[in-house]
Coordinates of C-alpha atoms in Angstrom, one line a residue:
M300 CA -63.6 23.2 -106.1
Q301 CA -61.0 24.8 -103.8
H302 CA -63.8 25.6 -101.3
N303 CA -65.0 22.0 -101.4
M304 CA -61.4 20.7 -100.9
K305 CA -61.1 22.9 -97.8
N306 CA -64.3 21.5 -96.4
I307 CA -63.1 17.9 -97.1
V308 CA -59.8 18.6 -95.4
L309 CA -61.6 20.1 -92.4
I310 CA -64.0 17.2 -92.2
A311 CA -61.1 14.7 -92.4
F312 CA -59.3 16.6 -89.7
I313 CA -62.3 16.5 -87.4
I314 CA -62.7 12.8 -88.0
I315 CA -59.0 12.1 -87.3
M316 CA -59.0 14.2 -84.2
S317 CA -62.2 12.5 -82.9
A318 CA -60.7 9.1 -83.6
L319 CA -57.5 10.1 -81.7
K320 CA -59.6 11.4 -78.8
S321 CA -61.6 8.2 -78.8
S322 CA -58.5 5.9 -78.9
A323 CA -56.8 8.0 -76.2
Q324 CA -59.8 7.3 -73.8
R325 CA -59.8 3.5 -74.0
I326 CA -59.1 1.6 -70.8
I327 CA -56.3 -1.1 -71.1
Y328 CA -56.1 -3.8 -68.5
Q329 CA -54.1 -6.9 -67.8
E330 CA -55.7 -9.8 -66.0
N331 CA -53.8 -12.2 -63.8
E332 CA -53.8 -15.9 -64.4
D333 CA -56.5 -16.5 -61.8
G334 CA -59.0 -14.6 -63.9
M335 CA -60.2 -12.8 -60.8
T336 CA -57.7 -10.0 -60.3
L337 CA -55.9 -7.4 -62.4
S338 CA -52.2 -6.5 -62.5
S339 CA -52.5 -3.3 -64.6
I340 CA -54.8 -0.5 -65.7
T341 CA -53.5 2.1 -68.2
I342 CA -55.2 4.5 -70.6
K343 CA -54.5 4.2 -74.3
G344 CA -52.8 7.2 -75.8
D345 CA -51.6 8.5 -72.4
K346 CA -48.4 10.3 -73.3
N347 CA -47.1 9.7 -69.8
K348 CA -47.9 5.9 -69.9
M349 CA -49.0 6.1 -66.3
E350 CA -49.8 2.8 -64.4
W351 CA -52.9 3.5 -62.3
L352 CA -52.4 0.5 -60.0
L353 CA -49.9 -0.1 -57.3
K354 CA -47.6 -3.0 -58.3
A355 CA -48.8 -5.9 -56.2
D356 CA -45.6 -7.9 -56.5
G357 CA -43.5 -6.1 -53.8
S358 CA -41.4 -4.2 -56.4
Q359 CA -43.0 -0.8 -55.7
Y360 CA -43.5 -1.2 -52.0
P361 CA -42.4 -4.4 -50.3
W362 CA -45.6 -4.6 -48.3
V363 CA -47.9 -4.4 -51.3
T364 CA -47.9 -8.1 -52.4
N365 CA -50.4 -10.2 -54.5
L366 CA -52.6 -10.2 -51.4
Y367 CA -53.7 -6.8 -52.5
E368 CA -54.3 -7.3 -56.3
W369 CA -57.1 -5.3 -57.9
G370 CA -60.4 -7.3 -57.5
R371 CA -59.3 -9.6 -54.7
T372 CA -62.1 -9.8 -52.1
Y373 CA -62.3 -10.4 -48.4
Y374 CA -65.3 -10.8 -46.1
D375 CA -66.7 -12.3 -42.9
A376 CA -69.5 -14.9 -43.4
D377 CA -71.2 -17.6 -41.2
G378 CA -71.3 -19.9 -44.2
Y379 CA -69.9 -20.7 -47.6
V380 CA -70.0 -17.9 -50.2
K381 CA -69.0 -18.3 -53.8
V382 CA -67.3 -15.2 -55.2
S383 CA -66.8 -14.7 -59.0
V384 CA -65.9 -11.8 -61.3
E385 CA -67.3 -11.0 -64.7
R386 CA -65.3 -8.5 -66.7
H387 CA -65.7 -7.1 -70.2
M388 CA -65.2 -4.0 -72.4
D389 CA -68.1 -1.8 -73.3
G390 CA -66.9 0.7 -75.8
D391 CA -63.8 2.2 -74.2
D392 CA -64.9 1.3 -70.7
L393 CA -64.0 -1.6 -68.5
V394 CA -67.1 -3.1 -66.8
E395 CA -66.6 -5.3 -63.7
T396 CA -69.2 -7.3 -61.8
Y397 CA -68.5 -8.9 -58.5
I398 CA -70.9 -11.7 -57.6
F399 CA -71.4 -13.0 -54.1
E400 CA -73.5 -16.2 -54.3
N401 CA -74.9 -18.5 -51.6
P402 CA -75.1 -22.0 -53.1
T403 CA -76.0 -23.6 -49.8
A404 CA -79.3 -24.6 -48.3
K405 CA -79.0 -22.0 -45.4
D406 CA -79.0 -18.3 -45.3
V407 CA -75.6 -16.7 -44.9
S408 CA -74.8 -13.5 -43.2
L409 CA -72.2 -11.5 -45.2
K410 CA -70.3 -8.7 -43.4
N411 CA -67.2 -6.6 -43.7
V412 CA -66.9 -7.1 -47.4
G413 CA -64.1 -5.4 -49.2
I414 CA -62.7 -5.4 -52.8
Y415 CA -59.2 -4.2 -53.1
T416 CA -58.7 -1.3 -55.5
P417 CA -55.0 -0.4 -55.1
L418 CA -54.8 2.9 -56.9
N419 CA -51.4 4.5 -57.3
D420 CA -51.9 7.2 -54.7
N421 CA -48.6 7.8 -52.9
Y422 CA -45.7 10.3 -52.9
P423 CA -42.2 9.4 -53.9
D424 CA -41.3 12.9 -55.0
A425 CA -43.0 15.8 -56.8
A426 CA -41.5 15.0 -60.2
T427 CA -42.9 11.4 -60.2
C428 CA -46.2 12.5 -58.7
M429 CA -46.9 15.1 -61.4
T430 CA -47.3 12.5 -64.1
Q431 CA -47.2 9.0 -62.5
R432 CA -49.5 9.2 -59.4
C433 CA -53.1 10.1 -58.7
N434 CA -55.2 11.5 -56.0
A435 CA -58.0 9.0 -55.6
H436 CA -61.2 10.8 -54.5
I437 CA -63.7 8.3 -53.1
W438 CA -67.4 8.8 -52.6
A439 CA -68.9 5.7 -50.9
G440 CA -72.3 7.2 -51.6
G441 CA -74.5 4.1 -52.1
T442 CA -76.0 3.8 -55.6
A443 CA -74.2 7.0 -56.6
A444 CA -70.8 5.9 -55.4
Y445 CA -67.6 6.6 -57.4
I446 CA -63.9 7.2 -57.5
N447 CA -62.4 10.1 -59.3
A448 CA -58.7 9.4 -59.6
V449 CA -57.0 12.6 -60.8
R450 CA -53.5 12.7 -62.0
M451 CA -51.5 14.8 -59.5
N452 CA -50.6 17.5 -62.0
G453 CA -54.2 17.9 -62.9
Q454 CA -53.6 17.1 -66.5
G455 CA -55.7 14.4 -68.1
P456 CA -56.4 11.7 -69.0
H457 CA -57.7 10.7 -65.6
L458 CA -59.5 7.6 -64.3
G459 CA -63.1 7.3 -63.2
L460 CA -65.1 4.5 -61.5
M461 CA -68.8 4.6 -61.1
V462 CA -71.3 2.1 -59.6
T463 CA -74.0 1.0 -62.0
E464 CA -75.5 -1.9 -60.0
G465 CA -75.5 -2.5 -56.2
E466 CA -74.0 -0.1 -53.7
I467 CA -70.7 1.0 -52.2
T468 CA -71.3 2.3 -48.7
D469 CA -67.8 2.3 -47.2
Y470 CA -64.2 2.1 -47.9
E471 CA -61.1 0.8 -46.0
V472 CA -57.4 1.3 -46.0
W473 CA -54.7 -1.4 -45.6
E474 CA -50.9 -1.4 -45.0
H475 CA -50.8 2.2 -43.7
A476 CA -48.3 2.4 -40.9
Y477 CA -45.2 4.2 -39.6
S478 CA -42.9 1.5 -40.9
K479 CA -44.7 1.4 -44.3
G480 CA -44.2 4.8 -45.9
M481 CA -45.5 6.9 -43.0
S482 CA -47.0 10.1 -44.5
N483 CA -45.9 9.3 -48.0
F484 CA -48.1 6.2 -48.6
R485 CA -51.8 6.5 -48.4
G486 CA -52.3 2.8 -48.1
V487 CA -54.1 0.1 -50.2
L488 CA -57.7 1.2 -50.8
A489 CA -60.6 -1.2 -50.7
L490 CA -64.3 -0.5 -51.6
C491 CA -67.0 -2.0 -49.5
P492 CA -70.6 -3.0 -50.4
P493 CA -73.1 -3.1 -47.5
D494 CA -73.5 -6.0 -45.1
T495 CA -76.3 -8.3 -46.3
V496 CA -77.9 -11.7 -45.7
L497 CA -77.7 -14.0 -48.7
E498 CA -80.7 -16.2 -48.8
S499 CA -80.2 -19.8 -50.1
G500 CA -79.6 -19.8 -53.8
K501 CA -79.4 -16.0 -54.0
E502 CA -76.6 -13.6 -54.9
Y503 CA -75.5 -10.0 -54.5
R504 CA -74.1 -8.3 -57.5
L505 CA -71.9 -5.1 -57.5
T506 CA -71.1 -3.6 -60.9
W507 CA -68.9 -0.7 -61.7
R508 CA -67.7 0.9 -64.8
I509 CA -64.1 2.2 -65.2
F510 CA -63.5 5.0 -67.7
S511 CA -61.1 7.8 -68.5
H512 CA -61.9 11.5 -68.6
N513 CA -60.1 14.8 -69.2
G514 CA -61.4 16.7 -66.3
D515 CA -65.1 16.3 -67.3
F516 CA -65.7 13.6 -64.7
D517 CA -69.3 14.8 -63.9
Q518 CA -70.3 14.9 -67.6
Q519 CA -68.8 11.4 -68.2
V520 CA -70.9 10.0 -65.3
Y521 CA -74.1 11.6 -66.7
D522 CA -73.3 10.3 -70.2
R523 CA -73.1 6.8 -68.7
G524 CA -76.5 7.1 -66.9
G525 CA -75.1 7.8 -63.5
M526 CA -76.4 10.1 -60.7
L527 CA -74.5 12.8 -58.9
V528 CA -75.6 14.7 -55.8
N529 CA -74.9 18.3 -54.9
S530 CA -75.9 21.2 -52.7
L531 CA -75.0 24.9 -52.7
K532 CA -73.3 24.3 -49.4
F533 CA -73.1 21.6 -46.8
V534 CA -73.0 23.3 -43.5
Y535 CA -76.1 25.2 -42.5
E536 CA -77.4 27.1 -39.6
V537 CA -80.4 25.6 -37.8
G538 CA -83.5 27.1 -39.4
E539 CA -82.1 27.3 -42.9
T540 CA -83.5 25.2 -45.7
A541 CA -81.1 23.2 -47.8
Q542 CA -81.7 22.3 -51.4
V543 CA -80.1 19.1 -52.5
G544 CA -80.1 18.1 -56.1
F545 CA -80.0 14.5 -57.4
K546 CA -79.1 14.8 -61.1
K547 CA -79.2 11.9 -63.5
G548 CA -78.8 12.7 -67.2
K549 CA -80.9 15.8 -67.9
E550 CA -83.3 15.2 -65.0
T551 CA -82.7 16.7 -61.5
K552 CA -84.7 15.8 -58.4
I553 CA -84.6 18.7 -55.8
I554 CA -85.2 17.9 -52.2
N555 CA -85.8 20.8 -49.8
K556 CA -84.6 19.9 -46.3
L557 CA -85.2 22.0 -43.2
I558 CA -82.2 22.0 -41.0
D559 CA -83.9 21.5 -37.7
R560 CA -81.1 20.3 -35.5
E561 CA -77.4 20.3 -34.9
G562 CA -75.1 17.6 -36.3
E563 CA -75.1 15.4 -39.3
I564 CA -78.2 15.2 -41.5
K565 CA -78.6 12.7 -44.3
V566 CA -80.7 13.5 -47.3
E567 CA -81.5 10.4 -49.4
Y568 CA -83.1 9.6 -52.8
E569 CA -83.0 6.3 -54.7
G570 CA -80.1 4.9 -52.7
A571 CA -78.0 8.0 -53.2
Y572 CA -77.5 10.7 -50.5
A573 CA -75.8 13.9 -49.3
L574 CA -74.5 14.5 -45.9
L575 CA -75.2 18.0 -44.4
Y576 CA -74.3 19.5 -41.1
G577 CA -76.3 21.8 -38.8
I578 CA -74.9 24.4 -36.4
N579 CA -76.8 26.9 -34.3
N580 CA -74.9 30.0 -35.4
E581 CA -71.5 30.5 -37.0
K582 CA -70.4 33.5 -35.1
Q583 CA -71.5 32.1 -31.8
L584 CA -69.7 28.9 -32.5
L585 CA -66.4 30.8 -32.9
Q586 CA -67.2 32.8 -29.7
K587 CA -67.7 29.5 -27.8
R588 CA -64.5 28.1 -29.1
A589 CA -62.6 31.3 -28.1
N590 CA -63.9 31.2 -24.6
F591 CA -63.2 27.5 -24.2
I592 CA -59.5 28.0 -25.2
V593 CA -59.1 30.8 -22.6
D594 CA -61.0 29.1 -19.9
H595 CA -59.7 25.5 -20.3
Q596 CA -56.6 25.4 -22.5
Q597 CA -54.3 28.1 -21.1
L598 CA -51.8 26.9 -18.6
N599 CA -51.7 29.1 -15.6
N600 CA -49.0 28.0 -13.3
P601 CA -46.1 30.3 -12.4
D602 CA -44.0 27.3 -11.4
D603 CA -44.2 25.8 -14.9
V604 CA -41.9 27.1 -17.7
R605 CA -45.0 26.9 -19.9
D606 CA -47.0 29.4 -17.9
G607 CA -49.3 31.3 -20.2
A608 CA -49.1 28.7 -23.1
F609 CA -52.1 27.4 -24.9
M610 CA -52.1 23.7 -24.6
I611 CA -53.7 20.6 -26.2
Y612 CA -56.9 19.5 -24.6
D613 CA -58.0 15.9 -24.0
N614 CA -61.7 15.7 -24.3
E615 CA -61.8 12.2 -22.7
G616 CA -59.9 13.3 -19.7
D617 CA -61.3 16.8 -19.5
S618 CA -57.9 18.3 -19.0
I619 CA -55.0 19.9 -20.8
V620 CA -52.2 17.6 -22.0
T621 CA -48.9 18.3 -20.1
D622 CA -47.0 15.1 -20.7
D623 CA -45.6 15.8 -24.2
K624 CA -42.0 14.8 -23.9
K625 CA -42.3 11.7 -26.1
R626 CA -44.2 13.4 -28.9
S627 CA -43.2 16.7 -30.4
D628 CA -46.6 17.3 -32.0
L629 CA -48.1 17.6 -28.5
S630 CA -45.8 20.4 -27.4
E631 CA -46.9 23.9 -26.3
G632 CA -45.3 25.4 -29.4
R633 CA -45.5 24.5 -33.1
E634 CA -49.0 24.1 -34.5
R635 CA -50.5 25.2 -31.2
L636 CA -49.7 28.8 -32.3
A637 CA -53.0 28.6 -34.1
M638 CA -54.9 29.2 -30.9
G639 CA -53.1 32.5 -30.3
I640 CA -53.5 33.6 -33.9
F641 CA -57.2 32.7 -33.9
L642 CA -57.8 34.5 -30.6
A643 CA -56.0 37.6 -31.8
E644 CA -58.1 37.8 -34.9
Y645 CA -61.2 37.0 -32.9
C646 CA -60.5 40.0 -30.6
R647 CA -60.0 42.3 -33.6
R648 CA -63.6 41.6 -34.5
N649 CA -65.0 41.2 -31.0
H650 CA -63.8 43.4 -28.2
D651 CA -63.2 41.1 -25.2
M652 CA -60.7 42.2 -22.5
K653 CA -60.7 38.8 -20.9
I654 CA -59.4 37.2 -24.0
Q655 CA -57.1 40.1 -24.8
D656 CA -55.5 39.8 -21.3
A657 CA -55.0 36.1 -22.0
L658 CA -53.3 37.0 -25.3
V659 CA -51.0 39.5 -23.7
K660 CA -49.9 36.8 -21.3
Y661 CA -49.5 34.3 -24.1
A662 CA -47.4 36.8 -26.1
K663 CA -45.0 37.1 -23.2
F664 CA -44.7 33.4 -23.1
V665 CA -44.0 33.2 -26.8
R666 CA -41.4 36.0 -26.8
T667 CA -39.5 34.8 -23.6
K668 CA -40.0 31.0 -23.8
L669 CA -40.4 30.0 -27.4
Q670 CA -37.7 32.5 -28.7
D671 CA -34.3 33.7 -27.6
A672 CA -33.1 37.3 -27.8
D673 CA -32.2 37.0 -31.5
Y674 CA -35.6 35.6 -32.3
K675 CA -34.4 32.0 -32.8
T676 CA -37.7 30.1 -32.5
F677 CA -38.1 26.8 -30.7
S678 CA -40.7 24.0 -30.9
N679 CA -41.2 24.1 -27.1
A680 CA -40.3 26.1 -24.1
R681 CA -37.5 23.7 -23.2
D682 CA -35.5 24.4 -26.4
E683 CA -35.8 20.7 -27.3
G684 CA -36.7 19.0 -30.5
R685 CA -36.1 19.7 -34.2
H686 CA -35.3 23.3 -35.3
R687 CA -38.4 23.9 -37.5
G688 CA -38.9 26.6 -40.0
Y689 CA -42.7 26.6 -39.8
N690 CA -42.6 27.9 -36.2
Y691 CA -41.1 31.2 -37.3
A692 CA -43.9 32.1 -39.7
W693 CA -46.6 31.2 -37.2
V694 CA -45.0 33.2 -34.4
A695 CA -44.6 36.2 -36.8
D696 CA -48.2 35.9 -37.8
F697 CA -49.3 36.0 -34.2
Y698 CA -47.1 39.1 -33.5
F699 CA -48.5 41.0 -36.5
R700 CA -52.1 40.3 -35.4
M701 CA -51.3 41.4 -31.9
S702 CA -50.0 44.7 -33.3
L703 CA -53.1 45.2 -35.2
L704 CA -55.2 44.3 -32.2
T705 CA -53.4 46.4 -29.6
G706 CA -51.8 49.2 -31.7
E707 CA -48.4 48.4 -30.1
K708 CA -45.4 48.9 -32.4
Q709 CA -43.2 46.4 -30.6
Y710 CA -45.4 43.5 -31.7
A711 CA -45.0 44.6 -35.3
L712 CA -41.2 44.7 -34.8
D713 CA -41.2 41.3 -33.2
G714 CA -43.1 39.9 -36.2
Y715 CA -40.6 41.6 -38.6
N716 CA -37.6 40.3 -36.7
T717 CA -39.0 36.8 -36.5
I718 CA -39.3 36.7 -40.3
N719 CA -35.8 37.9 -40.7
A720 CA -34.7 35.2 -38.3
L721 CA -36.6 32.6 -40.4
L722 CA -34.7 33.7 -43.5
R723 CA -31.3 33.7 -41.7
N724 CA -31.9 30.1 -40.6
F725 CA -33.8 28.6 -43.6
G726 CA -33.1 30.8 -46.6
Y727 CA -35.5 31.8 -49.4
S728 CA -36.4 28.4 -50.8
F729 CA -38.6 27.2 -47.9
Y730 CA -42.3 26.5 -48.9
C731 CA -43.5 27.6 -45.5
I732 CA -47.1 27.3 -44.4
D733 CA -48.5 30.8 -43.6
Y734 CA -46.0 33.3 -44.6
P735 CA -47.8 36.4 -43.2
V736 CA -47.6 38.5 -46.4
T737 CA -50.8 40.6 -46.4
I738 CA -51.2 40.7 -42.6
G739 CA -47.5 41.5 -42.1
L740 CA -47.4 44.3 -44.6
E741 CA -50.6 45.8 -43.1
A742 CA -49.3 45.6 -39.5
L743 CA -46.0 47.3 -40.4
K744 CA -47.8 50.1 -42.3
K745 CA -50.2 50.8 -39.5
A746 CA -47.3 50.8 -37.0
G747 CA -45.5 53.5 -39.1
L748 CA -42.6 51.1 -39.9
N749 CA -42.4 51.9 -43.5
D750 CA -38.7 51.0 -44.0
E751 CA -39.3 47.7 -42.4
R752 CA -42.4 47.2 -44.6
E753 CA -40.4 47.8 -47.8
H754 CA -37.6 45.5 -46.6
L755 CA -40.1 42.8 -45.7
L756 CA -41.7 43.1 -49.2
L757 CA -38.3 42.7 -50.8
Q758 CA -37.6 39.6 -48.7
Y759 CA -41.0 38.1 -49.7
S760 CA -40.3 38.8 -53.3
R761 CA -37.1 36.8 -53.1
I762 CA -39.1 33.8 -51.8
A763 CA -41.8 34.2 -54.4
D764 CA -39.2 34.4 -57.2
N765 CA -37.8 31.1 -56.0
F766 CA -41.3 29.6 -56.3
I767 CA -41.4 30.9 -59.9
K768 CA -38.0 29.4 -60.6
N769 CA -39.0 26.0 -59.3
D770 CA -42.4 26.0 -61.1
L771 CA -43.9 22.6 -60.5
S772 CA -40.7 21.1 -59.2
F773 CA -41.8 21.3 -55.6
P774 CA -39.1 20.3 -53.1
K775 CA -39.5 17.7 -50.4
F776 CA -40.2 18.9 -46.8
E777 CA -41.8 16.9 -44.0
V778 CA -43.8 15.0 -46.6
N779 CA -42.3 14.2 -50.0
Y780 CA -45.2 15.9 -51.8
E781 CA -48.5 17.2 -50.3
Q782 CA -51.2 19.7 -50.5
S783 CA -49.6 21.8 -47.8
I784 CA -46.6 22.4 -50.0
V785 CA -48.5 23.5 -53.1
A786 CA -51.3 25.5 -51.5
P787 CA -49.1 27.9 -49.5
A788 CA -47.0 28.6 -52.6
V789 CA -50.2 29.5 -54.5
Q790 CA -51.4 31.6 -51.7
M791 CA -48.1 33.5 -51.3
L792 CA -47.8 34.2 -55.0
C793 CA -51.4 35.6 -55.1
E794 CA -50.7 37.8 -52.1
M795 CA -47.5 39.0 -53.7
Y796 CA -49.4 39.9 -56.9
L797 CA -52.0 41.8 -54.8
A798 CA -49.1 43.7 -53.0
T799 CA -47.0 44.5 -56.1
K800 CA -49.2 44.0 -59.2
E801 CA -46.4 42.1 -60.8
G802 CA -48.0 39.7 -63.3
K803 CA -45.3 37.0 -62.9
Y804 CA -46.7 36.1 -59.6
L805 CA -50.2 35.5 -60.7
H806 CA -48.9 33.7 -63.8
C807 CA -47.0 31.2 -61.7
A808 CA -50.0 30.7 -59.4
E809 CA -52.1 29.9 -62.4
I810 CA -49.6 27.2 -63.5
M811 CA -49.8 25.6 -60.0
M812 CA -53.6 25.7 -59.8
P813 CA -54.3 22.4 -61.6
A814 CA -52.0 20.6 -59.2
L815 CA -53.7 22.2 -56.3
N816 CA -57.1 21.4 -57.7
A817 CA -56.1 17.8 -58.1
F818 CA -55.9 17.3 -54.3
S819 CA -59.7 18.0 -53.8
W820 CA -63.0 17.0 -55.2
H821 CA -66.6 17.8 -54.6
Q822 CA -68.1 14.8 -52.9
P823 CA -71.6 15.6 -51.5
S824 CA -70.6 15.6 -47.9
Y825 CA -69.6 18.3 -45.4
R826 CA -66.7 16.1 -44.5
Q827 CA -65.2 15.6 -48.0
H828 CA -66.6 18.4 -50.3
E829 CA -63.5 20.4 -51.5
M830 CA -61.4 18.8 -48.8
A831 CA -57.8 17.9 -49.8
I832 CA -56.7 14.3 -49.3
R833 CA -54.7 14.0 -46.0
H834 CA -54.1 10.7 -44.3
W835 CA -51.5 11.1 -41.6
D836 CA -52.6 13.9 -39.3
G837 CA -54.6 11.6 -37.0
Y838 CA -51.4 9.7 -36.2
W839 CA -49.1 12.6 -35.6
F840 CA -51.5 14.9 -33.8
G841 CA -54.2 12.6 -32.3
K842 CA -54.5 10.7 -29.1
N843 CA -55.5 7.5 -30.9
R844 CA -52.5 7.7 -33.2
Q845 CA -54.6 6.5 -36.1
W846 CA -53.5 6.5 -39.7
G847 CA -56.1 7.0 -42.4
D848 CA -57.9 9.7 -44.4
T849 CA -58.8 12.7 -42.2
Y850 CA -61.9 14.5 -43.4
P851 CA -62.1 17.4 -42.8
H852 CA -58.8 18.7 -41.6
S853 CA -57.8 22.2 -40.5
W854 CA -55.1 22.4 -43.1
D855 CA -57.8 22.3 -45.8
G856 CA -58.0 26.0 -44.8
I857 CA -54.7 26.6 -46.7
T858 CA -56.4 25.6 -49.9
A859 CA -59.3 27.9 -49.0
A860 CA -56.9 30.8 -48.6
A861 CA -55.2 30.0 -51.9
F862 CA -58.6 30.0 -53.6
H863 CA -59.6 33.2 -51.9
Y864 CA -56.5 35.1 -52.8
F865 CA -56.5 33.7 -56.3
A866 CA -60.0 34.9 -56.8
Q867 CA -59.0 38.4 -55.6
A868 CA -55.9 38.4 -57.8
V869 CA -57.8 37.5 -60.9
K870 CA -60.4 40.0 -60.1
K871 CA -57.8 42.7 -59.8
A872 CA -55.9 41.7 -62.9
R873 CA -58.9 41.2 -65.2
S874 CA -61.7 43.1 -63.6
K875 CA -63.7 39.9 -63.1
E876 CA -63.9 37.5 -60.3
P877 CA -63.7 33.7 -60.9
S878 CA -66.5 33.2 -58.4
K879 CA -66.2 29.5 -58.3
Y880 CA -62.9 29.8 -56.4
Q881 CA -64.4 32.2 -53.8
Q882 CA -67.4 29.9 -53.4
R883 CA -65.1 26.9 -53.0
A884 CA -63.1 28.8 -50.4
N885 CA -66.3 29.6 -48.5
R886 CA -67.4 26.0 -48.5
I887 CA -64.1 24.7 -47.3
V888 CA -63.9 26.9 -44.2
R889 CA -67.6 26.3 -43.3
N890 CA -67.1 22.5 -43.7
C891 CA -64.3 22.7 -41.2
L892 CA -66.6 24.1 -38.6
S893 CA -67.8 20.5 -38.1
L894 CA -64.5 20.0 -36.1
F895 CA -66.0 22.2 -33.3
S896 CA -68.7 21.5 -30.9
E897 CA -71.4 23.8 -29.5
D898 CA -69.8 23.7 -26.1
G899 CA -66.5 25.0 -27.5
R900 CA -64.6 21.7 -27.6
A901 CA -62.8 20.5 -30.7
T902 CA -61.2 17.6 -32.4
C903 CA -57.9 17.6 -34.4
A904 CA -58.9 14.9 -36.8
Y905 CA -61.9 12.9 -38.0
V906 CA -60.7 9.6 -39.5
L907 CA -63.2 8.6 -42.2
P908 CA -62.4 5.1 -43.5
R909 CA -64.5 2.3 -41.8
R910 CA -61.3 0.4 -40.9
V911 CA -57.6 0.9 -41.2
N912 CA -55.5 -2.2 -41.2
G913 CA -58.5 -4.1 -40.1
K914 CA -59.1 -2.0 -37.1
A915 CA -62.3 0.1 -36.7
S916 CA -61.2 3.7 -37.3
R917 CA -64.0 6.0 -38.1
G918 CA -64.5 8.8 -35.6
A919 CA -63.3 12.0 -34.1
D920 CA -60.0 11.9 -32.1
P921 CA -60.3 13.0 -28.5
Y922 CA -57.5 15.6 -28.7
A923 CA -58.1 19.2 -29.5
N924 CA -54.7 20.0 -31.0
D925 CA -54.0 21.9 -34.2
Q926 CA -57.6 22.3 -35.6
D927 CA -57.9 26.0 -34.7
W928 CA -56.0 26.8 -38.0
A929 CA -59.4 26.2 -39.6
L930 CA -60.7 29.2 -37.7
V931 CA -57.7 31.3 -38.7
Y932 CA -58.5 30.6 -42.3
Y933 CA -62.2 31.2 -41.7
Y934 CA -61.3 34.8 -40.7
T935 CA -59.0 35.0 -43.8
I936 CA -61.9 34.1 -46.1
F937 CA -64.5 36.2 -44.4
E938 CA -62.5 39.4 -44.0
R939 CA -63.4 42.3 -41.9

């Protein structure tokens, strides 16, 4: 009897928990009076009571008004089109169908269609973002299109949207501008079905299903009869054969595709597709880029204070950019340090005296023009602009690599003194991109500077201990909350664990990993697969000054480095390697190779949305600016 009672209690517990899980997954929505648009989407049982939609009444952002309510449509047509919406619940899911009908006697051309889907993807501060904001990962992949909207702390429930009828082939962004949130507001998102011709009396139907999930997005899609596309990697060398899988339920269609050319290659099946990219040879691509920088992007003019600097290159004008006075992100300092760091690391692997000579000249420029005698580091050679902490870490990284390349102790001391200057000026709470932990400790050890090495390790530990103290309360920096605040913290904590074997560092990194993971998703495209959402770099660093999602971007490499060192740390701690993180790191840096051309040229940003604020935006920016960070991280992932 007692045994039976235990079984009954267990069964009752299972039933109750299943019911709770089911109720927690239900989509709750509020429809506006027009019957066409929505004012709210929430998830029943969400302990954080998150609103997944931007408030379209001007109360959250003044520029987000009822013009941008969920489900409102816009389009260009050469005739009358009747638009209607059907909406109902199917189990716990919300199903919406958008119908574009031609009731006239003539055919109507329907173009530039958009349906506003204003997901709450923006950055007021880290505390709010953790529980009340999402990273909306869009895949405009035809019949297999979807959105995976992940709560920013990585903790479910999350929101999913999948197409079940018709296609989404593009997306657009609205209300993204300098005066409208700058880098802290991604914009109002809109999903776009393909252009079509509506014959008389005919209609086009687009249906999607909105559901919740707890990190099992893929399985939820399969359970609802959807298709997902994947490949082992998305950048291939010419001559390789790619295997692309189109999985629907328990069935998978494998398509083998020979990579027979450079550039983008589309692999399609039943209206779904993957986007692959072909290059001739990875190592040769880096060699071409290195030579291009030295041959075309180093300023050689003794009469110019910037003599020896590596400069931005304008691919449209076939010249370096020298008129940078109005824009700090075009200067000869700051992010342009990536060129020197990349070349120093390239020379460590490939003996090239021409490049090494260029580096020695560049090092002299850095030490005498970007720094003063006490290692205060400037953003440009004219000591103008904001005093910026990031500059110090990048200069130090360059010096440490120059020491490892040349064997000269002075470079190691310069790196050490630059980090000390960083800490004097900015303290120990700065979430700096690229603290040179591993490379700095290695350089000082090889230079025989053991006291300096021990002191640097102590300094780094004070920084890492502050990261531990703050936990997920990430402070604001140049953006209120972003991937390049979280990823460098994870990377440094993992590097500190590898250097000290102190478990507190790895433990804190593990706490941060869900938030870092939330920035990325695995869309089946070399541009988006594992790439973190960034949507402002084209404006700050590009010639076109274009806001909008940049896929890929060189700072995706920070996530790759974090994944790489996390994999190493877990392997060291537990004698096993979480291979998925190393594989993800590999994919990220390889996908970033699409920023570089076979002739050695490069682009700082590829803006992906079809239009931003109604203006055509998709394409590569003409400036080669900060993208060489991607190659720095390529070498981090693929170590010597």
